[in-house]
PDB file of C-alpha atoms in Angstrom:
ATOM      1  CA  UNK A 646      61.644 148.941  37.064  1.00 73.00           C
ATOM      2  CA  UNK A 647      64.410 151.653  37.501  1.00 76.00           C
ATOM      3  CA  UNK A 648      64.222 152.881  34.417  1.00 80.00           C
ATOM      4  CA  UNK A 649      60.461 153.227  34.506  1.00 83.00           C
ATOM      5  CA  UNK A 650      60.379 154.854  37.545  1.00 82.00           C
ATOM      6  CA  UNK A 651      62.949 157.576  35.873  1.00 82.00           C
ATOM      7  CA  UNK A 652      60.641 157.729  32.944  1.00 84.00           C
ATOM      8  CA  UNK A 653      61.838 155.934  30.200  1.00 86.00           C
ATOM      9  CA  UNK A 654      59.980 153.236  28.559  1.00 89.00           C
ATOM     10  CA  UNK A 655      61.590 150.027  27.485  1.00 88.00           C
ATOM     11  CA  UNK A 656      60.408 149.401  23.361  1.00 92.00           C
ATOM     12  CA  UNK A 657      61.460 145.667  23.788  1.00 91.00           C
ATOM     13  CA  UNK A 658      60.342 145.196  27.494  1.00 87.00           C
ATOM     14  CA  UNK A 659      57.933 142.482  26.610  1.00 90.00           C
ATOM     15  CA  UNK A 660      60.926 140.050  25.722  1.00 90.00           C
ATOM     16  CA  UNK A 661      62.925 138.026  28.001  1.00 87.00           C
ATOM     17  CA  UNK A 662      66.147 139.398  29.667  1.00 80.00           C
ATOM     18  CA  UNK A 663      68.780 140.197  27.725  1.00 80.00           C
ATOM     19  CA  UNK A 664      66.863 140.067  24.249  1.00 85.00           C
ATOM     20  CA  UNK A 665      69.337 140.275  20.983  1.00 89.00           C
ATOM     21  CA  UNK A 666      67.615 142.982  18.973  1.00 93.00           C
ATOM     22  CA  UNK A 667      68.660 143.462  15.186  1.00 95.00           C
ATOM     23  CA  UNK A 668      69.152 146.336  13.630  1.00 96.00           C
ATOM     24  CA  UNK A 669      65.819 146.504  11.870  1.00 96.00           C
ATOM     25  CA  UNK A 670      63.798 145.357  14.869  1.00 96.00           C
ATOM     26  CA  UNK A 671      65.479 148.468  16.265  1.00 96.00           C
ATOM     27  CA  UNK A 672      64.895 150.866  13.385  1.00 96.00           C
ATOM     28  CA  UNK A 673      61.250 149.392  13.638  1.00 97.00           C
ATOM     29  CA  UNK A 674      60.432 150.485  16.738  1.00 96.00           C
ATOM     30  CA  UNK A 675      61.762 154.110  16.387  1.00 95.00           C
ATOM     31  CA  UNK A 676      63.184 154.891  19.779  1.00 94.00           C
ATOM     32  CA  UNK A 677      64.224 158.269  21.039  1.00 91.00           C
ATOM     33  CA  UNK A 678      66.624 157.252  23.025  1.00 92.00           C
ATOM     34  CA  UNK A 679      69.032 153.836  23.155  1.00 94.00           C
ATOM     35  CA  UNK A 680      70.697 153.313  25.904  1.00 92.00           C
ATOM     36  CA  UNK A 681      73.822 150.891  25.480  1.00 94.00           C
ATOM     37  CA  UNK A 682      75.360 149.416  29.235  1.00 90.00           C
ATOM     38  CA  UNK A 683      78.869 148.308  29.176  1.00 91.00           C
ATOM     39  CA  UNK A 684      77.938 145.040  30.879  1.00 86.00           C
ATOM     40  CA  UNK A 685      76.735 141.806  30.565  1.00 85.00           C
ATOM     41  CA  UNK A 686      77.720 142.828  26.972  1.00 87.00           C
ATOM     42  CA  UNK A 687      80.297 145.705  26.388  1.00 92.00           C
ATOM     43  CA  UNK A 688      78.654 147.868  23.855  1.00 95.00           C
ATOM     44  CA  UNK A 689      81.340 150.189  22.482  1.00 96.00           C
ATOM     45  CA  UNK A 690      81.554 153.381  20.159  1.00 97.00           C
ATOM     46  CA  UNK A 691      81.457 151.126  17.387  1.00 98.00           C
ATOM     47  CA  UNK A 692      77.793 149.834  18.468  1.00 97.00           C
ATOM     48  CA  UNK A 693      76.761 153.268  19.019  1.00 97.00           C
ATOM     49  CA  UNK A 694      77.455 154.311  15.686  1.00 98.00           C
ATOM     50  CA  UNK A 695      76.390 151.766  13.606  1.00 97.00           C
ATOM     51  CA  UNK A 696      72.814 151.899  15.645  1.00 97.00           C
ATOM     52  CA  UNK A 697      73.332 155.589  14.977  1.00 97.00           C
ATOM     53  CA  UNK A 698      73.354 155.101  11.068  1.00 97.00           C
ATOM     54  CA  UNK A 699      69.609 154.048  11.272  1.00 97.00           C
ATOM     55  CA  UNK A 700      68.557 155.732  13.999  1.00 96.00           C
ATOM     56  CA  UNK A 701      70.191 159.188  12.868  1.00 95.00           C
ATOM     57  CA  UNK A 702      67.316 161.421  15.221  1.00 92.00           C
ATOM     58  CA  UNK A 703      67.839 158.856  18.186  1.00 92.00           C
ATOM     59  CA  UNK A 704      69.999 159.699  21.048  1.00 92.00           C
ATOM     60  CA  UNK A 705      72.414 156.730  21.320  1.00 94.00           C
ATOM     61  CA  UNK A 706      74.455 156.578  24.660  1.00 92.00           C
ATOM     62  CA  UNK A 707      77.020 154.429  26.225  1.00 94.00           C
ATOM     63  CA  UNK A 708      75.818 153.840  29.920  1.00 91.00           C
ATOM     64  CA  UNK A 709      77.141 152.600  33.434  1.00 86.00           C
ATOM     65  CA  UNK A 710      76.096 148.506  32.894  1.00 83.00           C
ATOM     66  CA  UNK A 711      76.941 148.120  36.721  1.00 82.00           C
ATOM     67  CA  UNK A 712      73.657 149.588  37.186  1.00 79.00           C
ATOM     68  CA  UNK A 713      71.414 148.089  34.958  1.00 73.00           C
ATOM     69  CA  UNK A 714      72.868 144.600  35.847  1.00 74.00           C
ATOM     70  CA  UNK A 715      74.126 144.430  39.341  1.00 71.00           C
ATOM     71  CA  UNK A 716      72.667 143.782  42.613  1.00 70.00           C
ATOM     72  CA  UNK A 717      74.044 145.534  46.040  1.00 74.00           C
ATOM     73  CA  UNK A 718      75.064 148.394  47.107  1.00 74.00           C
ATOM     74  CA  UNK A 719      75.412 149.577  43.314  1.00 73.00           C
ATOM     75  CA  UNK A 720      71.272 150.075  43.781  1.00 75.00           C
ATOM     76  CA  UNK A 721      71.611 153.137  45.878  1.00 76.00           C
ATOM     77  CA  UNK A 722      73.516 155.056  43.075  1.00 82.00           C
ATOM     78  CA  UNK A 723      70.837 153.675  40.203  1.00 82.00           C
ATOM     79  CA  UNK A 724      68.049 155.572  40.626  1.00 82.00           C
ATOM     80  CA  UNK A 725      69.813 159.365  41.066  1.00 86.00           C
ATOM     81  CA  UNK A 726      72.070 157.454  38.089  1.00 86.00           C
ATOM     82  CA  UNK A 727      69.004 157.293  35.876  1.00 86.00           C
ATOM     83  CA  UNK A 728      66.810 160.592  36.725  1.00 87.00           C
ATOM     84  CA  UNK A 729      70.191 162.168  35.455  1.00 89.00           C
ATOM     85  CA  UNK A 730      70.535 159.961  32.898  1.00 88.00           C
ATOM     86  CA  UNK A 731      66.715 160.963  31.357  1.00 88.00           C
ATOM     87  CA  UNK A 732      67.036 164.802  32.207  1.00 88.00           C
ATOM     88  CA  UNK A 733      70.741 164.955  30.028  1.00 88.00           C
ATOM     89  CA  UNK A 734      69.149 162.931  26.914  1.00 85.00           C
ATOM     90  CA  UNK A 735      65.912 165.164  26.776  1.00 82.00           C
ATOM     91  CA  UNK A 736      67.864 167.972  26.444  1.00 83.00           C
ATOM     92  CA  UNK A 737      69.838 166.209  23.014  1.00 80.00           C
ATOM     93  CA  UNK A 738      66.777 164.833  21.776  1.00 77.00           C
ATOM     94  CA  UNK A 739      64.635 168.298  22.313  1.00 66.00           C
TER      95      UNK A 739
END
């Protein structure tokens, strides 16, 4: 619900939590924008690139998974986190 309320859209948000997405369900759906968290699984450069390889106009990013994934205090800092977040990948996807 953060994330929509920063205005992205989540392309697999009808699955269940923590879906496992190949790389042709991802190159299927054609996202702008991929966010990668570093937890409950610590995506890496590596990830990033080989999602960037076929999603070459995509803007692939390593994120804070502390705030996709944990509860608390970390909430206050989410939503600012994410409005950032959205305004910094328009401007590499424009």
């Amino acid at each position: 619900e953060l994330l929509a309320a920063a205005g992205f859209e989540n392309a697999f948000g009808d699955r269940p939590r923590y879906p496992e997405v190949s790389l042709e369900e991802l190159a299927a759906a054609r996202p702008q924008v991929v966010l990668l968290p570093s937890e409950p699984f610590p995506f890496r450069e590596r990830h990033a690139e080989e999602i960037r390889a076929v999603l070459p106009a995509a803007a692939v990013k390593l994120v804070d998974g502390e705030l996709f994934s944990w509860y608390g205090s970390r909430l206050l800092y989410a939503a600012p986190y994410f409005r950032r977040l959205r305004t910094e990948l328009l401007s590499e996807i424009a």
